[in-house]
Short mmCIF file of C-alpha atoms (C1' of nucleotides) in Angstrom, two decimals:
data_model
loop_
_atom_site.label_atom_id
_atom_site.label_comp_id
_atom_site.label_asym_id
_atom_site.label_seq_id
_atom_site.Cartn_x
_atom_site.Cartn_y
_atom_site.Cartn_z
CA UNK S 1 24.10 48.19 81.63
CA UNK S 2 24.96 51.94 81.18
CA UNK S 3 23.83 51.30 77.53
CA UNK S 4 20.56 49.97 78.64
CA UNK S 5 19.65 52.82 80.92
CA UNK S 6 20.58 55.01 77.90
CA UNK S 7 18.17 53.03 75.75
CA UNK S 8 15.52 53.35 78.14
CA UNK S 9 15.97 57.03 78.59
CA UNK S 10 15.51 57.70 74.77
CA UNK S 11 12.70 55.20 74.93
CA UNK S 12 11.07 57.52 77.54
CA UNK S 13 11.70 60.61 75.66
CA UNK S 14 10.44 59.36 72.25
CA UNK S 15 7.17 58.56 74.25
CA UNK S 16 7.00 61.99 75.66
CA UNK S 17 7.82 63.24 72.23
CA UNK S 18 5.04 61.35 70.95
CA UNK S 19 2.54 62.22 73.86
CA UNK S 20 3.12 65.86 73.33
CA UNK S 21 2.83 65.63 69.69
CA UNK S 22 -0.82 63.87 70.20
CA UNK S 23 -1.80 65.61 73.47
CA UNK S 24 -0.10 68.71 73.72
CA UNK S 25 2.76 69.62 76.23
CA UNK S 26 0.44 70.60 79.25
CA UNK S 27 -1.96 67.87 79.34
CA UNK S 28 0.70 64.99 78.91
CA UNK S 29 0.49 63.07 82.16
CA UNK S 30 3.20 60.89 83.48
CA UNK S 31 0.75 58.04 82.94
CA UNK S 32 0.66 58.94 79.26
CA UNK S 33 4.44 58.75 78.82
CA UNK S 34 4.64 55.22 80.69
CA UNK S 35 1.78 54.16 78.23
CA UNK S 36 3.38 55.42 75.32
CA UNK S 37 6.69 53.84 76.32
CA UNK S 38 5.00 50.54 77.09
CA UNK S 39 6.48 50.60 80.56
CA UNK S 40 4.69 51.22 83.88
CA UNK S 41 4.43 54.79 85.59
CA UNK S 42 7.47 54.07 88.06
CA UNK S 43 10.03 53.58 85.23
CA UNK S 44 9.58 57.35 84.25
CA UNK S 45 10.47 58.36 87.71
CA UNK S 46 13.21 55.89 88.02
CA UNK S 47 15.08 57.69 84.99
CA UNK S 48 13.90 61.00 85.57
CA UNK S 49 14.10 63.42 88.52
CA UNK S 50 10.35 64.59 87.31
CA UNK S 51 8.10 65.37 84.59
CA UNK S 52 9.67 68.68 84.30
CA UNK S 53 13.20 67.08 83.89
CA UNK S 54 11.62 64.87 80.89
CA UNK S 55 10.64 67.68 79.08
CA UNK S 56 14.02 69.72 79.55
CA UNK S 57 16.01 66.59 78.04
CA UNK S 58 13.42 66.39 75.47
CA UNK S 59 13.59 69.98 74.59
CA UNK S 60 17.24 69.59 74.37
CA UNK S 61 17.32 66.32 72.49
CA UNK S 62 14.98 67.77 69.73
CA UNK S 63 16.84 71.10 69.18
CA UNK S 64 20.14 69.47 69.06
CA UNK S 65 19.00 66.94 66.69
CA UNK S 66 17.45 69.48 64.43
CA UNK S 67 20.63 71.55 64.29
CA UNK S 68 22.60 68.62 63.60
CA UNK S 69 20.39 67.38 60.43
CA UNK S 70 20.28 71.22 59.39
CA UNK S 71 24.04 71.29 59.36
CA UNK S 72 24.51 68.06 57.88
CA UNK S 73 22.35 68.89 54.75
CA UNK S 74 24.21 72.19 53.86
CA UNK S 75 27.64 70.63 54.48
CA UNK S 76 26.86 68.13 51.55
CA UNK S 77 26.61 71.11 49.04
CA UNK S 78 29.22 73.05 47.50
CA UNK S 79 28.05 76.48 46.59
CA UNK S 80 26.13 79.18 48.81
CA UNK S 81 23.14 78.83 46.62
CA UNK S 82 23.04 75.01 46.83
CA UNK S 83 23.42 75.27 50.53
CA UNK S 84 20.35 77.56 51.03
CA UNK S 85 18.62 75.79 48.91
CA UNK S 86 19.29 72.55 50.79
CA UNK S 87 18.84 74.36 54.22
CA UNK S 88 15.39 75.40 53.28
CA UNK S 89 14.52 71.69 51.94
CA UNK S 90 15.75 70.13 55.22
CA UNK S 91 13.69 72.83 57.27
CA UNK S 92 10.83 71.90 55.48
CA UNK S 93 11.34 68.29 55.29
CA UNK S 94 7.61 67.05 55.11
CA UNK S 95 4.23 68.26 56.13
CA UNK S 96 4.33 65.41 58.51
CA UNK S 97 7.56 65.85 60.22
CA UNK S 98 7.03 69.36 60.57
CA UNK S 99 3.97 69.22 62.09
CA UNK S 100 5.07 66.84 65.02
CA UNK S 101 8.31 68.65 65.48
CA UNK S 102 6.82 72.44 65.34
CA UNK S 103 4.05 71.78 67.22
CA UNK S 104 6.03 70.36 70.24
CA UNK S 105 8.66 73.47 69.65
CA UNK S 106 5.81 75.78 69.73
CA UNK S 107 4.63 74.18 73.04
CA UNK S 108 8.05 74.66 74.22
CA UNK S 109 8.67 78.20 73.11
CA UNK S 110 5.34 79.09 75.05
CA UNK S 111 6.79 77.56 78.21
CA UNK S 112 10.10 79.50 77.89
CA UNK S 113 8.79 82.31 80.05
CA UNK S 114 8.24 80.33 82.71
CA UNK S 115 11.20 78.27 82.39
CA UNK S 116 14.85 79.22 82.42
CA UNK S 117 16.26 76.04 81.13
CA UNK S 118 13.97 76.09 78.12
CA UNK S 119 15.08 79.63 77.60
CA UNK S 120 18.68 78.68 77.38
CA UNK S 121 18.09 75.58 75.65
CA UNK S 122 16.63 77.78 72.80
CA UNK S 123 19.09 80.29 73.00
CA UNK S 124 21.58 77.59 72.18
CA UNK S 125 19.46 76.37 69.18
CA UNK S 126 18.96 80.37 67.83
CA UNK S 127 22.89 80.58 68.02
CA UNK S 128 23.29 77.38 65.97
CA UNK S 129 20.60 78.62 63.53
CA UNK S 130 22.37 81.94 63.12
CA UNK S 131 25.86 80.19 62.75
CA UNK S 132 24.30 77.94 59.92
CA UNK S 133 22.92 81.45 58.29
CA UNK S 134 26.18 83.24 58.98
CA UNK S 135 28.44 80.26 56.84
CA UNK S 136 25.89 80.46 54.00
CA UNK S 137 26.21 84.18 53.77
CA UNK S 138 29.83 84.61 54.16
CA UNK S 139 30.09 81.99 51.78
CA UNK S 140 27.94 83.79 49.23
CA UNK S 141 29.50 86.85 49.56
CA UNK S 142 33.23 85.33 48.73
CA UNK S 143 31.20 83.93 45.73
CA UNK S 144 29.70 87.34 44.96
CA UNK S 145 26.17 85.94 44.79
CA UNK S 146 24.88 87.71 47.66
CA UNK S 147 24.86 91.49 48.53
CA UNK S 148 24.61 91.80 52.44
CA UNK S 149 25.58 94.69 54.76
CA UNK S 150 25.28 93.13 58.01
CA UNK S 151 26.01 89.27 57.99
CA UNK S 152 24.67 89.08 61.80
CA UNK S 153 21.67 90.76 61.30
CA UNK S 154 20.96 88.97 57.96
CA UNK S 155 21.56 85.60 59.64
CA UNK S 156 18.99 86.75 62.24
CA UNK S 157 16.69 87.63 59.72
CA UNK S 158 17.04 84.23 57.94
CA UNK S 159 15.72 82.45 60.97
CA UNK S 160 12.85 84.83 61.53
CA UNK S 161 11.44 83.93 58.18
CA UNK S 162 12.12 80.45 58.51
CA UNK S 163 10.50 80.28 62.00
CA UNK S 164 7.65 82.91 60.69
CA UNK S 165 6.79 80.80 57.69
CA UNK S 166 6.74 77.27 59.39
CA UNK S 167 4.40 78.55 62.21
CA UNK S 168 2.15 80.18 59.83
CA UNK S 169 1.88 77.20 57.96
CA UNK S 170 1.35 75.31 60.95
CA UNK S 171 -1.63 77.30 61.95
CA UNK S 172 -3.49 77.02 58.81
CA UNK S 173 -3.33 73.15 59.00
CA UNK S 174 -3.26 72.40 55.26
CA UNK S 175 -0.62 70.15 53.93
CA UNK S 176 -1.06 71.28 50.43
CA UNK S 177 0.18 74.81 51.46
CA UNK S 178 3.43 73.15 52.87
CA UNK S 179 5.19 73.47 49.41
CA UNK S 180 4.05 76.90 49.02
CA UNK S 181 5.39 78.38 51.88
CA UNK S 182 8.67 76.45 51.31
CA UNK S 183 8.82 78.48 47.98
CA UNK S 184 7.66 81.49 49.71
CA UNK S 185 10.52 81.11 52.43
CA UNK S 186 13.24 80.34 50.12
CA UNK S 187 12.47 83.40 47.76
CA UNK S 188 12.04 86.06 50.61
CA UNK S 189 15.09 84.76 51.85
CA UNK S 190 16.94 85.14 48.28
CA UNK S 191 15.75 88.80 48.31
CA UNK S 192 16.72 89.53 51.64
CA UNK S 193 20.34 88.25 50.53
CA UNK S 194 20.47 90.63 47.31
CA UNK H 1 -28.47 96.75 82.57
CA UNK H 2 -27.01 94.78 79.79
CA UNK H 3 -24.14 97.40 79.76
CA UNK H 4 -23.25 96.47 83.29
CA UNK H 5 -23.21 93.05 82.24
CA UNK H 6 -21.11 93.91 79.47
CA UNK H 7 -18.78 95.56 81.79
CA UNK H 8 -18.41 92.85 83.82
CA UNK H 9 -17.51 90.44 81.01
CA UNK H 10 -14.79 92.90 79.98
CA UNK H 11 -13.42 93.06 83.31
CA UNK H 12 -13.29 89.07 83.66
CA UNK H 13 -11.56 89.28 79.95
CA UNK H 14 -9.22 91.78 81.20
CA UNK H 15 -8.47 89.71 84.66
CA UNK H 16 -8.21 86.49 82.29
CA UNK H 17 -5.65 88.20 80.14
CA UNK H 18 -3.46 89.50 82.87
CA UNK H 19 -3.40 86.04 84.74
CA UNK H 20 -2.48 84.59 81.23
CA UNK H 21 0.40 87.19 80.92
CA UNK H 22 1.83 86.09 84.38
CA UNK H 23 0.91 82.50 84.85
CA UNK H 24 0.53 81.22 81.28
CA UNK H 25 -2.76 80.02 79.55
CA UNK H 26 -2.82 76.51 81.00
CA UNK H 27 -1.91 77.21 84.71
CA UNK H 28 -4.46 79.86 85.04
CA UNK H 29 -7.31 78.54 87.31
CA UNK H 30 -10.83 80.18 87.87
CA UNK H 31 -9.55 81.41 91.06
CA UNK H 32 -6.96 83.34 89.16
CA UNK H 33 -9.28 85.15 87.10
CA UNK H 34 -11.33 85.63 90.06
CA UNK H 35 -8.45 87.20 92.08
CA UNK H 36 -7.65 89.38 89.15
CA UNK H 37 -11.12 90.56 88.64
CA UNK H 38 -11.58 91.29 92.54
CA UNK H 39 -14.70 88.79 92.41
CA UNK H 40 -15.57 85.59 93.73
CA UNK H 41 -14.90 82.45 91.86
CA UNK H 42 -18.66 81.79 91.06
CA UNK H 43 -18.57 85.07 88.66
CA UNK H 44 -16.83 83.77 85.83
CA UNK H 45 -19.10 80.90 85.40
CA UNK H 46 -22.14 83.35 85.53
CA UNK H 47 -21.07 85.24 82.65
CA UNK H 48 -19.20 82.44 80.68
CA UNK H 49 -20.30 78.96 79.81
CA UNK H 50 -16.71 77.56 81.37
CA UNK H 51 -12.94 78.56 81.31
CA UNK H 52 -12.61 77.80 77.66
CA UNK H 53 -15.29 79.96 76.60
CA UNK H 54 -13.66 82.92 78.29
CA UNK H 55 -10.40 82.28 76.60
CA UNK H 56 -12.17 82.10 73.27
CA UNK H 57 -13.45 85.21 73.47
CA UNK H 58 -10.33 86.82 75.14
CA UNK H 59 -8.58 85.44 71.88
CA UNK H 60 -11.26 86.97 69.61
CA UNK H 61 -11.05 90.21 71.53
CA UNK H 62 -7.32 90.42 71.45
CA UNK H 63 -6.74 89.52 67.86
CA UNK H 64 -9.40 92.07 66.68
CA UNK H 65 -8.20 94.82 68.79
CA UNK H 66 -4.58 94.51 67.52
CA UNK H 67 -5.88 94.44 63.65
CA UNK H 68 -7.83 97.50 64.57
CA UNK H 69 -4.85 99.26 65.80
CA UNK H 70 -2.63 98.09 63.02
CA UNK H 71 -5.18 99.28 60.35
CA UNK H 72 -5.74 102.44 62.17
CA UNK H 73 -2.14 103.52 62.18
CA UNK H 74 -1.44 102.93 58.56
CA UNK H 75 -4.66 104.80 57.56
CA UNK H 76 -3.12 107.76 58.87
CA UNK H 77 -0.12 107.78 56.61
CA UNK H 78 -0.12 108.77 52.62
CA UNK H 79 2.57 107.07 51.26
CA UNK H 80 3.16 103.41 50.85
CA UNK H 81 6.72 103.60 52.43
CA UNK H 82 5.10 105.89 55.30
CA UNK H 83 2.23 103.15 55.81
CA UNK H 84 5.05 100.37 55.95
CA UNK H 85 6.85 102.33 58.61
CA UNK H 86 3.83 103.37 60.56
CA UNK H 87 2.48 99.60 60.46
CA UNK H 88 6.08 98.08 62.01
CA UNK H 89 6.23 100.69 64.17
CA UNK H 90 2.85 100.00 65.53
CA UNK H 91 3.79 96.02 65.56
CA UNK H 92 6.90 96.78 67.48
CA UNK H 93 4.88 99.30 69.93
CA UNK H 94 6.89 98.95 72.92
CA UNK H 95 8.70 95.94 74.81
CA UNK H 96 6.33 95.95 77.57
CA UNK H 97 3.04 95.68 75.26
CA UNK H 98 4.66 93.32 73.08
CA UNK H 99 5.80 91.21 75.75
CA UNK H 100 2.51 90.72 77.41
CA UNK H 101 0.52 90.18 73.94
CA UNK H 102 2.98 87.92 72.33
CA UNK H 103 3.35 85.88 75.37
CA UNK H 104 -0.39 85.23 75.35
CA UNK H 105 -0.45 85.01 71.75
CA UNK H 106 1.93 82.10 71.76
CA UNK H 107 -0.01 80.39 74.43
CA UNK H 108 -3.02 80.37 72.13
CA UNK H 109 -1.03 79.57 69.02
CA UNK H 110 0.21 76.54 70.69
CA UNK H 111 -3.62 75.44 71.58
CA UNK H 112 -4.93 75.98 68.10
CA UNK H 113 -4.26 72.53 67.20
CA UNK H 114 -6.27 71.10 70.02
CA UNK H 115 -9.15 73.72 69.52
CA UNK H 116 -11.09 74.55 66.41
CA UNK H 117 -12.46 77.94 67.33
CA UNK H 118 -9.15 79.12 68.21
CA UNK H 119 -7.95 78.05 64.43
CA UNK H 120 -10.69 80.02 62.94
CA UNK H 121 -10.00 83.08 65.09
CA UNK H 122 -6.39 83.12 64.10
CA UNK H 123 -7.34 82.43 60.43
CA UNK H 124 -9.44 85.28 60.49
CA UNK H 125 -6.70 87.28 62.12
CA UNK H 126 -4.11 86.41 59.55
CA UNK H 127 -6.39 87.42 56.78
CA UNK H 128 -6.82 90.66 58.45
CA UNK H 129 -3.11 91.01 58.63
CA UNK H 130 -2.78 89.95 54.66
CA UNK H 131 -5.23 92.53 53.91
CA UNK H 132 -3.00 95.19 55.65
CA UNK H 133 0.30 93.94 53.78
CA UNK H 134 -1.67 93.87 50.30
CA UNK H 135 -2.63 97.53 50.74
CA UNK H 136 0.93 98.77 51.41
CA UNK H 137 2.06 96.80 48.61
CA UNK H 138 -0.55 97.88 46.06
CA UNK H 139 -0.23 101.31 46.86
CA UNK H 140 3.78 100.82 46.46
CA UNK H 141 3.11 99.46 43.20
CA UNK H 142 1.03 102.12 41.81
CA UNK H 143 3.88 104.66 43.46
CA UNK H 144 6.46 102.38 41.65
CA UNK H 145 8.61 102.52 45.04
CA UNK H 146 8.32 98.64 45.19
CA UNK H 147 8.75 95.76 42.69
CA UNK H 148 6.68 93.02 43.86
CA UNK H 149 5.87 89.77 41.45
CA UNK H 150 3.08 88.18 43.58
CA UNK H 151 1.15 90.49 45.87
CA UNK H 152 -0.50 87.70 47.66
CA UNK H 153 2.62 85.98 48.46
CA UNK H 154 4.46 88.88 49.52
CA UNK H 155 1.72 89.82 52.11
CA UNK H 156 1.97 86.55 53.38
CA UNK H 157 5.91 86.99 53.79
CA UNK H 158 5.72 90.21 55.34
CA UNK H 159 3.48 88.59 58.28
CA UNK H 160 6.03 85.70 58.67
CA UNK H 161 8.75 88.15 58.73
CA UNK H 162 6.71 90.15 61.47
CA UNK H 163 5.72 87.22 63.56
CA UNK H 164 9.12 85.54 63.28
CA UNK H 165 11.04 88.46 64.39
CA UNK H 166 8.65 89.10 67.50
CA UNK H 167 8.96 85.63 68.49
CA UNK H 168 12.72 85.42 68.45
CA UNK H 169 12.95 88.91 70.23
CA UNK H 170 10.48 87.65 72.83
CA UNK H 171 12.42 84.20 73.49
CA UNK H 172 15.62 86.21 73.71
CA UNK H 173 14.03 88.20 76.44
CA UNK H 174 15.85 91.49 76.18
CA UNK H 175 14.20 94.40 76.10
CA UNK H 176 17.34 96.52 74.82
CA UNK H 177 16.95 94.08 71.59
CA UNK H 178 13.25 95.55 70.79
CA UNK H 179 14.63 98.29 68.66
CA UNK H 180 17.24 96.07 67.25
CA UNK H 181 14.42 93.85 65.91
CA UNK H 182 12.13 96.11 64.66
CA UNK H 183 15.04 97.51 62.48
CA UNK H 184 15.98 94.49 61.33
CA UNK H 185 12.22 93.38 60.41
CA UNK H 186 11.79 96.94 58.73
CA UNK H 187 14.81 96.29 56.52
CA UNK H 188 14.53 92.74 55.75
CA UNK H 189 10.72 93.59 54.35
CA UNK H 190 12.16 96.52 52.42
CA UNK H 191 14.17 94.12 50.46
CA UNK H 192 11.36 91.60 50.09
CA UNK H 193 9.51 94.67 48.26
CA UNK H 194 12.44 95.43 46.21
"C1'" DC P 1 21.36 36.58 97.90
"C1'" DA P 2 21.63 41.34 97.32
"C1'" DT P 3 21.33 44.92 94.08
"C1'" DT P 4 18.82 47.13 90.28
"C1'" DT P 5 15.11 47.37 87.73
"C1'" DT P 6 9.99 47.58 87.21
"C1'" DA P 7 4.89 47.19 88.75
"C1'" DT P 8 1.45 48.56 91.89
"C1'" DA P 9 -1.06 50.92 95.36
"C1'" DC P 10 -1.52 55.30 97.97
"C1'" DT P 11 -1.47 59.97 99.27
"C1'" DG P 12 -2.19 64.58 99.49
"C1'" DA P 13 -2.96 69.08 96.59
"C1'" DC P 14 -5.35 71.08 93.28
"C1'" DC P 15 -8.83 72.31 89.84
"C1'" DG P 16 -13.12 72.86 87.21
"C1'" DG P 17 -17.79 73.31 87.88
"C1'" DT P 18 -22.18 73.18 90.74
"C1'" DC P 19 -25.14 74.96 93.86
"C1'" DA P 20 -27.55 76.41 97.97
"C1'" DA P 21 -27.68 80.62 100.22
"C1'" DT P 22 -27.28 85.52 100.54
"C1'" DT P 23 -27.03 90.16 99.00
"C1'" DT P 24 -28.49 93.78 95.98
"C1'" DA P 25 -31.35 95.60 92.32
"C1'" DT P 26 -35.97 95.84 90.33
"C1'" DT P 27 -41.00 95.80 90.04
"C1'" DT P 28 -45.43 95.37 91.97
"C1'" DT P 29 -48.86 96.35 94.80
"C1'" DG P 30 -52.15 98.78 97.98
"C1'" DC E 1 -44.46 106.40 98.24
"C1'" DA E 2 -43.38 102.41 101.28
"C1'" DA E 3 -43.67 97.79 102.10
"C1'" DA E 4 -43.67 93.41 99.65
"C1'" DA E 5 -42.61 90.41 96.21
"C1'" DT E 6 -39.89 88.97 92.85
"C1'" DA E 7 -35.69 88.97 89.91
"C1'" DA E 8 -30.63 89.40 89.06
"C1'" DA E 9 -26.06 89.00 90.80
"C1'" DT E 10 -22.58 87.26 93.92
"C1'" DT E 11 -20.56 84.32 96.95
"C1'" DG E 12 -17.73 80.45 98.74
"C1'" DA E 13 -18.19 75.59 100.36
"C1'" DC E 14 -18.47 71.64 98.44
"C1'" DC E 15 -17.79 67.22 95.20
"C1'" DG E 16 -16.02 64.26 91.87
"C1'" DG E 17 -11.84 63.88 89.46
"C1'" DT E 18 -7.15 64.12 88.11
"C1'" DC E 19 -2.41 64.26 88.72
"C1'" DA E 20 2.61 64.09 90.38
"C1'" DG E 21 5.08 62.08 93.11
"C1'" DT E 22 6.06 58.49 97.01
"C1'" DA E 23 6.20 54.42 99.17
"C1'" DT E 24 6.49 49.85 98.87
"C1'" DA E 25 6.24 45.36 96.79
"C1'" DA E 26 7.85 42.11 93.22
"C1'" DA E 27 10.78 40.40 89.76
"C1'" DA E 28 14.79 40.30 87.07
"C1'" DT E 29 19.82 40.13 87.21
"C1'" DG E 30 24.37 38.60 87.64
#
DNA sequence: CATTTTATACTGACCGGTCAATTTATTTTG
DNA sequence: CAAAATAAATTGACCGGTCAGTATAAAATG
């Protein structure tokens, strides 16, 4: 029963994500979400307090899922350099996935100023990203392959570079450039780490 | 006469900018713009085709103004290093200005996917930014203070770092961190250039 | 049959855009 | 130059439409 409710919740969140991907955060209506989830409008209001509640939970779900996948992909590697490579490969997963995720993520970012819950969720996401950066840097220092003065600052820089690269790629809207930006991002981070 | 019309147009654009700063792109109404401009609701539609037209022109105005100021600030300097410093100082001009501009800019970025005019305007802005980067890099190569393999790629990286840093700073919403992110961004770019 | 879940109908608020009416500025005319 | 005529600019009420949220009805469940 509770499982079925959880399934419905996920179904609605996925529908909201799909709707946001195609229509953009602000113009998604409750009807859109219901349509994508193949249910009626009443269902969304039954499982969620309101529209804002849907998107808050969606934002939380997306960011934690992203972090988990990133963390998983670096834990499979042994050396710092391999971990960094796996991290960037995971971040630049594919044009389609990056487009879907980053479009919605950008929508959320542009809403952070109006919504303290979003701000908090994003802060948590940042902290998770920085912790990945720190882990890679520290291991690289132990292996003596990186030369970094301030670990914290460098971890922050790495995420700036990643987000900046993905956003610029997204804005240029050219799938062919995906690989170019992945390499550019990777090489820049390598320089920052040396 | 045409001058007076131009003045009104600017007045409405400024009002739209102010409204977008405080309420966010999507939730700005024609009434908001009229209120901030201290005119009645009909005026906006008298000087602009529609709401979307207002924002297209606003986006164009903002991005070209930003580029001009950045270009002006580096042209005042002689050496590559001084130019880079002036560039970053200009980009991180002040917490207040950065907040106002980047909030609205982020709103626009999140709309690029739905609006080809926005995409084009932003593309032009990027090209301007890259040209600033190229100029600094090339001079640094001549002065032999930088060591760069691919000028184009490095110019792109520089802007990724700048935008990534400013967005991350903006999301953390802490004026005290403004100087920290300015330094972090500057130092990372220096590493990328060496 | 009682409770939970889903579907449908409805309401009130809001918004973009229109437009007739009014005010203000400019030009024409005697 | 002053009065009349014309044009430009401004106003705000209004309309068609949309949407979030609610209320209520219907169906499924156990």
